[in-house]
Coordinates of C-alpha atoms in Angstrom, one line a residue:
M5 CA 14.9 29.7 228.5
Q6 CA 18.7 30.0 227.2
V7 CA 18.9 32.5 224.8
A8 CA 20.5 32.4 221.6
V9 CA 23.9 34.5 220.6
S10 CA 24.7 35.4 217.3
K11 CA 28.9 35.9 216.9
V12 CA 30.3 38.4 214.4
P13 CA 33.9 38.0 213.8
V14 CA 33.8 41.8 212.8
K15 CA 36.9 42.1 214.7
K16 CA 39.1 39.4 213.1
K17 CA 38.0 39.9 209.7
S18 CA 39.1 43.9 210.6
K19 CA 42.4 42.3 211.9
V20 CA 42.8 40.4 208.7
G21 CA 42.1 43.7 205.9
W22 CA 44.3 45.3 207.9
V23 CA 47.0 42.5 207.1
L24 CA 46.2 42.3 204.0
L25 CA 46.9 45.7 203.8
I26 CA 49.9 45.9 205.3
L27 CA 51.3 43.6 203.7
F28 CA 50.1 45.1 200.5
L29 CA 51.9 48.5 201.4
V30 CA 55.1 46.0 202.1
L31 CA 55.3 44.0 199.6
V32 CA 53.9 45.9 196.6
V33 CA 53.4 49.7 197.6
G34 CA 56.7 49.8 199.2
P35 CA 58.9 48.4 196.4
I36 CA 57.4 50.6 193.7
A37 CA 57.2 53.4 195.7
L38 CA 60.8 52.8 196.8
I39 CA 61.5 52.4 193.3
Y40 CA 59.7 55.6 192.5
I41 CA 61.5 57.4 195.7
L42 CA 65.2 55.6 194.6
F43 CA 64.6 55.6 190.4
Y44 CA 62.2 58.1 189.2
D45 CA 63.9 61.2 187.9
G46 CA 62.1 63.5 186.0
A47 CA 64.5 66.3 185.3
T48 CA 66.5 66.4 182.7
K49 CA 68.5 68.0 180.7
N50 CA 67.1 71.5 177.3
V51 CA 69.0 69.9 174.9
N52 CA 68.9 72.3 171.5
I53 CA 68.1 69.3 168.7
N54 CA 67.3 70.3 165.5
N55 CA 65.6 67.7 164.1
D56 CA 66.5 68.7 160.9
T57 CA 70.3 68.4 162.0
D58 CA 71.9 65.1 160.2
F59 CA 75.3 63.6 160.6
K60 CA 76.6 65.4 157.7
E61 CA 75.6 68.7 158.5
I62 CA 76.9 68.8 162.2
A63 CA 80.6 67.5 160.2
N64 CA 80.0 69.8 157.7
R65 CA 80.1 72.7 160.1
L66 CA 82.9 71.2 162.2
V67 CA 85.2 71.3 159.3
V68 CA 84.7 74.0 157.4
D69 CA 84.4 76.2 160.7
S70 CA 87.8 74.4 161.9
L71 CA 89.6 77.0 159.7
D72 CA 88.0 80.3 160.4
Y73 CA 90.8 80.9 162.8
A74 CA 93.6 80.2 160.7
P75 CA 94.5 83.9 159.0
T76 CA 93.6 85.9 162.2
E77 CA 95.2 83.2 165.1
A78 CA 97.3 81.8 163.2
M79 CA 95.1 78.1 164.1
I80 CA 93.4 75.6 163.4
D81 CA 90.4 74.7 165.9
V82 CA 88.2 72.0 165.4
K83 CA 85.9 72.8 168.3
V84 CA 83.2 69.9 169.6
T85 CA 80.6 71.1 171.7
D86 CA 78.6 69.7 174.0
N87 CA 75.7 70.4 171.8
D88 CA 77.4 68.7 169.0
V89 CA 77.5 65.6 170.7
D90 CA 73.7 65.8 172.1
N91 CA 73.0 65.7 168.3
L92 CA 75.4 63.3 167.6
L93 CA 74.1 60.7 170.7
R94 CA 70.3 61.3 169.7
L95 CA 71.2 60.9 165.8
A96 CA 73.1 57.3 167.0
M97 CA 69.9 56.6 168.6
N98 CA 67.9 57.3 166.2
S99 CA 69.7 54.6 164.0
I100 CA 70.2 52.0 166.0
P101 CA 67.2 49.5 165.3
S102 CA 66.9 47.7 168.7
N103 CA 66.2 50.6 170.6
V104 CA 64.1 50.5 173.5
P105 CA 61.0 52.3 172.8
F106 CA 60.7 54.1 176.5
I107 CA 64.0 55.8 175.9
K108 CA 63.4 59.5 174.6
K109 CA 66.7 60.8 174.8
A110 CA 70.4 60.6 174.8
Y111 CA 72.9 63.4 175.6
V112 CA 76.2 64.7 178.0
V113 CA 77.2 66.8 180.1
V114 CA 81.5 67.9 179.9
R115 CA 82.9 69.3 183.6
D116 CA 86.7 69.3 183.0
N117 CA 87.6 66.1 182.3
R118 CA 84.3 64.1 183.3
Y119 CA 81.8 63.5 180.5
Y120 CA 78.3 62.6 182.2
F121 CA 76.5 60.0 179.6
Y122 CA 72.7 60.6 180.1
V123 CA 69.5 58.2 178.8
D124 CA 66.1 60.0 179.3
A125 CA 63.6 56.6 179.4
D126 CA 60.3 57.6 179.7
A127 CA 57.0 54.7 180.6
A128 CA 54.5 56.0 180.5
I129 CA 53.7 57.4 184.4
F130 CA 57.4 56.5 185.5
K131 CA 60.8 59.0 183.9
T132 CA 64.0 57.5 185.2
R133 CA 67.4 58.6 183.9
A134 CA 70.5 57.0 183.4
K135 CA 74.0 58.6 183.9
I136 CA 77.3 57.2 183.1
T137 CA 80.0 58.9 184.9
T138 CA 83.4 58.8 183.0
T139 CA 86.9 60.4 182.9
M140 CA 88.4 61.1 179.5
E141 CA 92.5 60.1 179.7
I142 CA 94.7 60.1 177.1
S143 CA 96.1 56.5 175.9
P144 CA 100.2 56.1 177.5
D145 CA 100.8 55.7 173.4
N146 CA 99.0 59.5 172.7
E147 CA 96.8 57.9 170.2
K148 CA 93.7 57.2 172.0
F149 CA 90.4 59.1 174.1
V150 CA 89.6 56.8 176.8
F151 CA 86.5 57.1 178.7
K152 CA 86.9 54.9 181.7
I153 CA 83.9 54.5 183.2
Q154 CA 84.1 55.3 187.1
D155 CA 80.0 54.8 188.1
V156 CA 76.7 54.1 186.5
A157 CA 73.7 55.6 188.5
L158 CA 70.2 54.8 187.9
G159 CA 67.3 57.6 189.2
R160 CA 69.1 58.8 192.6
V161 CA 70.9 55.5 192.7
G162 CA 74.8 55.6 192.3
G163 CA 77.7 53.1 192.3
L164 CA 75.8 50.1 190.5
L165 CA 79.2 49.8 188.8
S166 CA 80.5 48.0 191.6
V167 CA 77.4 46.2 193.4
G168 CA 75.6 46.1 190.3
K169 CA 78.3 44.7 187.8
P170 CA 77.4 41.4 187.5
F171 CA 74.1 42.2 186.8
I172 CA 75.3 45.2 183.7
K173 CA 77.4 42.5 182.5
K174 CA 74.8 40.0 182.5
Y175 CA 71.6 42.0 181.0
I176 CA 74.0 44.5 178.8
T177 CA 76.2 42.0 176.7
Y178 CA 79.5 43.3 175.7
E179 CA 78.2 42.5 172.2
K180 CA 74.9 44.3 173.1
I181 CA 77.9 47.5 173.6
D182 CA 79.8 46.4 170.5
Q183 CA 76.1 46.8 168.5
I184 CA 75.1 50.5 169.9
L185 CA 78.7 51.9 169.6
A186 CA 78.8 50.5 165.7
G187 CA 75.1 52.2 165.8
T188 CA 76.6 55.8 166.3
Q189 CA 79.0 55.8 163.0
T190 CA 82.1 56.5 164.6
D191 CA 85.0 54.4 165.2
L192 CA 84.5 54.2 169.1
T193 CA 85.1 50.5 170.3
F194 CA 84.6 49.3 173.9
D195 CA 87.6 48.3 175.6
R196 CA 86.4 44.7 177.8
E197 CA 89.5 45.1 180.2
Q198 CA 90.1 48.3 181.0
Y199 CA 85.5 48.8 181.0
A200 CA 85.9 51.9 178.8
I201 CA 85.0 53.4 175.8
V202 CA 88.0 53.9 173.6
Y203 CA 88.4 56.8 170.4
P204 CA 91.6 56.9 168.2
K205 CA 92.7 60.6 167.7
T206 CA 92.9 59.9 163.9
S207 CA 89.2 58.4 163.9
L208 CA 87.9 62.2 164.9
L209 CA 88.9 63.3 161.6
T210 CA 87.9 60.2 159.5
D211 CA 84.6 59.7 161.3
L212 CA 84.1 63.6 160.4
G213 CA 85.0 63.3 157.2
R214 CA 82.6 60.6 156.8
L215 CA 80.0 61.9 158.2
A216 CA 80.7 64.8 156.0
G217 CA 80.3 62.9 153.0
S218 CA 82.4 64.6 150.9
E219 CA 85.2 63.8 148.7
A220 CA 86.3 67.4 148.1
V221 CA 87.8 67.6 151.8
G222 CA 90.0 65.2 150.6
L223 CA 93.8 67.3 151.2
Y224 CA 91.8 69.0 154.3
F225 CA 91.5 65.1 155.8
D226 CA 94.9 64.3 154.4
V227 CA 96.5 66.8 156.3
M228 CA 94.4 66.9 159.6
Q229 CA 95.0 63.3 160.5
T230 CA 98.9 63.7 159.5
M231 CA 99.1 66.4 161.4
V232 CA 97.2 64.5 164.6
R233 CA 99.6 61.0 163.6
D234 CA 102.4 63.4 163.9
N235 CA 100.8 64.9 168.1
M236 CA 101.0 68.4 165.5
M237 CA 97.4 68.8 167.0
E238 CA 97.1 69.3 170.6
F239 CA 93.6 68.6 172.3
K240 CA 92.2 70.4 175.0
F241 CA 89.7 70.6 177.6
R242 CA 87.3 73.6 178.3
N243 CA 85.6 74.1 181.2
N244 CA 82.6 75.6 179.3
N245 CA 81.5 72.0 178.0
V246 CA 84.2 72.8 174.8
I247 CA 87.0 69.8 173.4
E248 CA 89.3 71.8 170.9
G249 CA 91.5 69.7 168.5
I250 CA 94.0 73.2 167.9
V251 CA 97.4 73.3 165.2
D252 CA 99.9 76.0 166.0
L253 CA 100.4 77.3 162.3
E254 CA 102.9 80.0 163.1
H255 CA 104.9 76.5 163.8
L256 CA 104.4 75.2 160.9
Q257 CA 105.0 78.7 158.9
T258 CA 108.8 78.0 157.7
N259 CA 112.3 76.1 158.4
D260 CA 115.9 76.0 157.2
L261 CA 114.7 74.9 154.2
V262 CA 113.0 76.8 152.7
T263 CA 114.3 80.1 150.5
D264 CA 113.0 83.1 149.6
I265 CA 111.3 82.3 146.2
P266 CA 113.4 83.8 143.0
N267 CA 111.2 86.2 140.4
T268 CA 112.1 83.8 138.1
Q269 CA 109.6 81.0 139.5
I270 CA 105.7 80.9 140.0
R271 CA 104.6 81.7 143.0
I272 CA 100.6 82.9 144.2
R273 CA 100.2 84.5 147.6
P274 CA 97.8 83.8 150.0
E275 CA 95.8 86.9 148.8
Q276 CA 95.1 86.2 145.1
V277 CA 93.4 82.9 146.4
Q278 CA 91.5 85.0 148.7
E279 CA 90.4 87.1 145.7
K280 CA 90.5 83.8 143.7
R281 CA 87.7 82.1 146.6
D282 CA 86.0 85.5 147.5
M283 CA 85.2 85.7 143.3
L284 CA 83.5 81.6 144.1
V285 CA 81.4 83.3 147.1
E286 CA 79.8 85.4 145.2
L287 CA 78.4 83.4 142.0
I288 CA 77.3 81.4 144.8
E289 CA 75.4 83.8 146.0
H290 CA 74.4 85.0 143.1
E291 CA 73.5 81.8 142.1
D292 CA 75.2 81.3 139.4
I293 CA 77.0 78.3 140.5
D294 CA 75.0 75.8 142.7
P295 CA 77.1 74.4 145.9
S296 CA 75.8 71.2 146.4
N297 CA 77.3 70.1 143.5
D298 CA 80.7 69.3 144.5
A299 CA 82.0 68.7 141.1
L300 CA 80.7 72.1 139.7
L301 CA 82.1 73.7 142.7
F302 CA 85.7 72.5 142.2
D303 CA 86.0 72.6 137.9
A304 CA 84.5 76.3 138.8
F305 CA 87.8 76.9 141.3
D306 CA 90.3 75.0 139.0
F307 CA 88.9 77.6 136.4
L308 CA 89.1 80.8 138.7
F309 CA 92.6 79.8 139.6
G310 CA 94.2 78.1 136.6
G311 CA 92.1 79.6 133.3
W312 CA 89.8 78.5 130.7
N313 CA 93.2 76.2 129.3
S314 CA 93.8 74.1 132.6
L315 CA 90.6 72.1 132.2
N316 CA 90.8 69.5 130.8
E317 CA 86.8 69.2 128.0
A318 CA 84.5 67.3 130.7
Q319 CA 85.3 70.5 133.4
K320 CA 84.9 72.7 130.0
N321 CA 81.7 71.3 129.1
N322 CA 80.6 71.5 133.2
L323 CA 81.0 75.1 132.7
N324 CA 80.2 76.1 129.5
P325 CA 76.3 77.1 130.7
I326 CA 78.2 79.1 133.8
D327 CA 77.7 82.9 133.1
F328 CA 80.7 84.5 134.7
S329 CA 80.4 87.8 134.0
Y330 CA 79.2 88.7 137.7
V331 CA 82.7 88.3 138.4
D332 CA 84.4 90.5 135.3
I333 CA 84.8 87.2 133.6
D334 CA 82.6 87.8 130.1
D335 CA 85.0 85.7 128.1
K336 CA 85.8 81.9 129.9
E337 CA 88.2 80.9 127.2
A338 CA 90.1 84.3 127.2
Y339 CA 90.2 83.9 130.7
E340 CA 94.0 82.9 132.1
G341 CA 93.6 82.6 135.4
F342 CA 96.7 83.2 137.4
G343 CA 98.8 82.0 133.8
L344 CA 100.0 79.0 135.6
Y345 CA 99.5 75.8 133.2
D346 CA 101.1 75.2 129.6
A347 CA 99.7 71.9 128.7
E348 CA 102.8 71.7 125.5
A349 CA 105.5 72.5 128.4
K350 CA 107.9 69.8 128.2
L351 CA 111.1 69.4 130.6
V352 CA 113.1 67.5 127.6
D353 CA 112.3 70.0 125.6
K354 CA 114.2 72.8 127.3
M355 CA 117.0 70.3 128.1
K356 CA 117.3 70.3 123.9
D357 CA 117.4 73.8 124.4
T358 CA 120.7 73.8 125.5
V359 CA 122.0 71.4 123.8
D360 CA 124.8 73.1 121.5
A361 CA 125.5 70.3 118.9
Q362 CA 127.9 73.1 116.6
R363 CA 130.4 73.2 119.5
L364 CA 130.0 69.2 120.8
V365 CA 131.8 68.6 117.1
N366 CA 133.2 72.0 116.2
K367 CA 137.2 71.5 116.6
T368 CA 138.0 74.3 115.3
L369 CA 136.4 76.2 117.8
D370 CA 136.9 74.6 120.9
P371 CA 138.3 71.2 120.9
R372 CA 138.0 70.9 124.6
Y373 CA 134.3 71.4 124.9
K374 CA 132.3 68.7 126.1
L375 CA 129.4 70.1 127.7
L376 CA 126.4 67.8 126.5
C377 CA 123.4 69.8 128.5
T378 CA 122.7 71.9 131.2
L379 CA 119.4 71.6 133.9
D380 CA 118.5 74.4 136.4
E381 CA 116.5 74.8 138.8
D382 CA 114.5 77.6 137.2
M383 CA 113.7 75.3 134.0
I384 CA 112.7 72.6 136.4
N385 CA 110.2 75.0 138.4
E386 CA 108.8 76.3 135.2
Y387 CA 108.3 72.5 134.5
I388 CA 106.6 71.6 137.3
S389 CA 104.3 74.8 137.8
S390 CA 102.4 73.4 134.7
K391 CA 101.7 69.8 136.3
N392 CA 98.5 71.1 138.0
I393 CA 100.4 70.5 141.6
V394 CA 100.0 74.4 141.9
G395 CA 96.3 75.0 142.6
F396 CA 96.1 71.3 143.8
T397 CA 92.8 72.2 146.8
S398 CA 90.3 71.2 149.0
L399 CA 87.3 73.5 149.1
L400 CA 85.6 73.4 152.6
H401 CA 82.3 74.9 152.4
R402 CA 78.9 75.5 153.7
D403 CA 75.7 77.8 154.4
T404 CA 75.5 80.0 157.4
P405 CA 72.8 82.8 158.2
E406 CA 75.4 85.7 157.6
G407 CA 76.2 84.3 153.8
Y408 CA 77.6 81.6 152.3
K409 CA 81.1 80.8 153.4
V410 CA 84.2 78.8 151.5
N411 CA 87.6 77.8 153.3
Y412 CA 90.0 76.1 152.0
I413 CA 93.9 74.0 151.8
T414 CA 95.7 74.4 148.7
I415 CA 98.8 74.2 147.0
E416 CA 100.0 77.6 145.9
N417 CA 103.8 77.0 145.3
F418 CA 105.9 74.2 144.4
Y419 CA 109.8 74.2 143.5
M420 CA 113.1 72.7 144.2
N421 CA 116.7 73.8 145.3
I422 CA 119.2 72.4 143.8
Y423 CA 123.0 72.5 145.6
K424 CA 126.1 70.6 146.5
N425 CA 126.2 70.7 150.8
S426 CA 128.8 71.7 152.6
D427 CA 129.7 67.6 152.9
N428 CA 129.7 67.5 149.3
K429 CA 126.3 65.5 149.0
N430 CA 124.5 66.6 145.3
I431 CA 121.2 67.6 147.2
A432 CA 117.8 68.2 145.7
E433 CA 115.1 70.0 147.8
L434 CA 111.4 69.7 146.9
V435 CA 109.6 72.4 149.1
C436 CA 105.8 72.5 148.7
K437 CA 104.0 75.6 149.7
I438 CA 100.8 75.5 151.5
D439 CA 98.1 78.1 151.7
V440 CA 96.3 77.5 154.4
N441 CA 93.0 79.8 154.3
G442 CA 95.3 82.7 153.4
Y443 CA 97.6 81.6 156.2
P444 CA 101.4 80.2 154.7
T445 CA 102.8 77.0 155.7
S446 CA 105.8 75.0 154.2
L447 CA 106.1 70.9 153.8
T448 CA 109.4 70.8 152.7
F449 CA 110.9 66.9 151.2
E450 CA 114.7 66.7 151.8
T451 CA 116.7 64.9 149.0
E452 CA 119.9 63.0 148.6
M453 CA 121.9 61.6 145.2
S454 CA 121.2 57.4 145.6
D455 CA 124.6 56.0 146.0
G456 CA 124.7 54.6 143.1
G457 CA 124.7 58.2 141.8
F458 CA 124.8 58.4 137.6
A459 CA 123.4 55.0 136.3
D460 CA 120.8 53.9 133.8
N461 CA 121.3 57.5 132.5
K462 CA 119.4 58.9 135.1
L463 CA 120.1 60.8 138.6
V464 CA 118.1 59.7 141.5
F465 CA 117.0 61.5 144.5
E466 CA 116.1 59.5 148.0
V467 CA 113.9 61.2 150.5
K468 CA 115.8 61.1 153.3
D469 CA 113.4 63.8 156.3
I470 CA 110.5 65.7 155.6
Q471 CA 109.4 68.6 157.6
F472 CA 106.1 70.4 157.9
G473 CA 107.2 73.5 158.7
Q474 CA 109.1 73.4 162.4
S475 CA 107.6 70.0 162.8
D476 CA 108.9 66.2 161.6
A477 CA 106.5 65.5 159.6
D478 CA 106.7 61.7 157.6
N479 CA 103.5 60.7 158.0
L480 CA 102.5 63.1 155.5
K481 CA 105.1 61.4 152.8
E482 CA 103.0 59.6 150.9
E483 CA 100.1 61.4 151.1
F484 CA 101.7 64.6 149.2
F485 CA 104.0 62.4 147.9
N486 CA 101.3 60.7 145.8
I487 CA 100.1 64.4 144.4
I488 CA 103.6 64.9 143.1
C489 CA 103.9 61.1 141.6
D490 CA 100.5 61.6 139.8
A491 CA 101.2 65.1 138.3
L492 CA 104.6 64.1 137.4
N493 CA 104.0 60.9 135.9
N494 CA 102.3 59.7 132.6
Q495 CA 102.7 63.0 131.2
G496 CA 104.6 61.4 128.2
D497 CA 107.7 63.1 129.5
D498 CA 110.0 60.8 131.4
S499 CA 112.6 63.6 131.9
L500 CA 111.4 64.4 135.5
T501 CA 110.0 61.2 137.2
A502 CA 108.7 60.4 140.5
D503 CA 108.8 56.8 142.3
V504 CA 105.7 56.1 145.0
E505 CA 107.0 53.1 146.5
N506 CA 110.5 54.0 146.9
Y507 CA 110.3 57.8 147.9
T508 CA 112.5 59.3 144.8
I509 CA 112.5 62.0 142.2
S510 CA 114.6 60.7 138.9
V511 CA 115.9 63.1 136.1
D512 CA 116.2 60.7 133.2
F513 CA 118.6 61.9 130.3
T514 CA 118.0 58.9 127.7
N515 CA 116.2 61.3 125.3
I516 CA 118.6 64.6 125.8
M517 CA 121.5 61.7 124.6
D518 CA 119.7 60.5 122.2
Y519 CA 118.9 63.5 120.9
A520 CA 122.8 65.5 121.2
C521 CA 123.4 62.0 119.7
D522 CA 121.5 62.9 116.6
E523 CA 122.3 66.5 116.6
A524 CA 125.7 65.9 116.6
E525 CA 126.1 63.4 113.5
Q526 CA 124.2 65.6 110.9
A527 CA 126.6 68.2 112.1
V528 CA 129.6 66.3 111.7
E529 CA 128.4 64.8 107.9
T530 CA 127.8 68.6 107.7
Y531 CA 131.4 69.4 107.8
S532 CA 133.3 66.7 106.6
G533 CA 130.6 65.2 104.3
T534 CA 130.8 61.6 105.5
H535 CA 128.4 59.9 108.7
Y536 CA 130.5 59.2 111.5
D537 CA 128.5 56.5 113.9
L538 CA 129.1 58.2 118.0
E539 CA 127.2 56.4 120.1
T540 CA 130.0 55.3 121.8
Y541 CA 130.4 58.9 122.7
F542 CA 127.2 58.7 124.5
A543 CA 127.3 56.1 126.4
M544 CA 127.5 55.4 129.9
S545 CA 131.1 55.3 130.2
N546 CA 131.8 58.5 128.5
L547 CA 129.6 60.5 130.0
T548 CA 129.5 62.6 133.8
F549 CA 128.0 65.3 135.9
E550 CA 128.1 67.7 138.3
I551 CA 125.9 69.9 139.9
I552 CA 126.6 73.4 140.2
G553 CA 125.1 75.8 142.9
S554 CA 126.5 76.0 146.6
S555 CA 123.4 77.1 148.8
R556 CA 119.6 76.8 148.4
E557 CA 120.2 80.6 147.3
D558 CA 121.8 79.7 144.0
N559 CA 120.3 78.7 140.6
G560 CA 121.1 75.3 141.0
Q561 CA 122.2 73.8 138.3
M562 CA 122.9 70.1 136.4
K563 CA 125.5 69.6 133.9
L564 CA 125.6 66.8 132.0
S565 CA 129.1 65.9 130.0
L566 CA 131.2 64.1 127.5
V567 CA 134.4 62.7 129.2
E568 CA 136.2 62.6 125.8
P569 CA 135.3 65.3 123.6
I570 CA 134.2 64.2 119.9
N571 CA 136.9 62.8 117.6
Y572 CA 136.2 62.8 113.9

């Protein structure tokens, strides 16, 4: 009898199961585990990010606080911490429309001259962190920050820049990098050849100005950007995660072209400007003035500085509702400020006062008398003090836990030195005293009479050199010469004008010669009873000039005379 034996392939099935399990572990679980081992990274930096912070708040704080150390430590200090960069990166990430949803945070860690940029990603059960290691250096032309990418890491795996560069370039295109950098609202660009992020030095101030979003700080950024271009700002990198742009104000305080200001000239001392600034802060904290209204804030400062008569009608209307009694100004219309401004003052009128037609035509008194008119430093400086150059201000302000803060850069004085130097050249220097939040500095334009001499009834002085303290500051020429031109030109008085394109200052005697001719003709007619045409005596061929004064300390003079005295 045969017995049937049942064959149950249990062992075979068991082997197949183990094979499948091993394959599953090798092909699925293994790679996933390896991915977790290599790329999972739940560590992150505890970034102190204020979700209510915006670009404007960050930029405004950096700008306002940069002047805190001006009066005490004689420096401007633009101090950017890694926390500031954290916030700017977070804001930049939020501003990029194509942002990947699982990217949760972007931040930077600074150690010496290495900048580690991190991007944290969180996709449900998987977290990772990308790290881009860069070194910061200054470009050979000293004009740019260059963040050279040294390594790219994901999780615990580094070296991806060298071994995975083709992969990175395939999926992270240059166009994508440009798009991301453009989203940061800064002037960061990607250099394809260096594989580096590049940031021009001047853009630090440009971007801060744009992000701050206020036209009220124009003078500040004009001065600061020029300091960067002229290498007056030194950038330092601290171990405490701070990058600083520092300007040494002591180096900018004075130079050989600056003289002690005579008593006859207008001068405002830094402590006087601070007094007006403090009055403005009191009005803000007393809620008489809304600091978010830049126009109102500036009008109020112009009023405190220059008085009611210095304002135009729009400014007066803006300030009419404001009660200034909290700072002891009960009658706005009677308040004179520093008493700088006289809207009716004209240089031609001052020169007319020096014309002595009686002596020009009175033979019996002095037949040799030929002096037509005199123009001296005091007359010019009194005139230009009324042209809104003095008091031109940038106000920087923000609210702080300790109270409202207002810092400033203002032009506290502007005057001219006239003299003939040791080389017998006719000089007319312009000195601009700039008060940096209580610290005095000096910007000077050194000018010489043009080779054309006295032509077309004008003396023309060309700007040959410009210095900010002891530093060459040619880049400041444009910014401040624009201020001078705006103040002197289109005032209904062509006696003293500036040419913004050619960088010249001109003294025009045409109106004086016409006036002197008319006065002389009337005087002759009074003496003789007969009218004489004296125009030929006031033609260019019969005119000569000289500059009196051998040093900057003199009250230099320009004298215009007739070559041949009037004879009738």
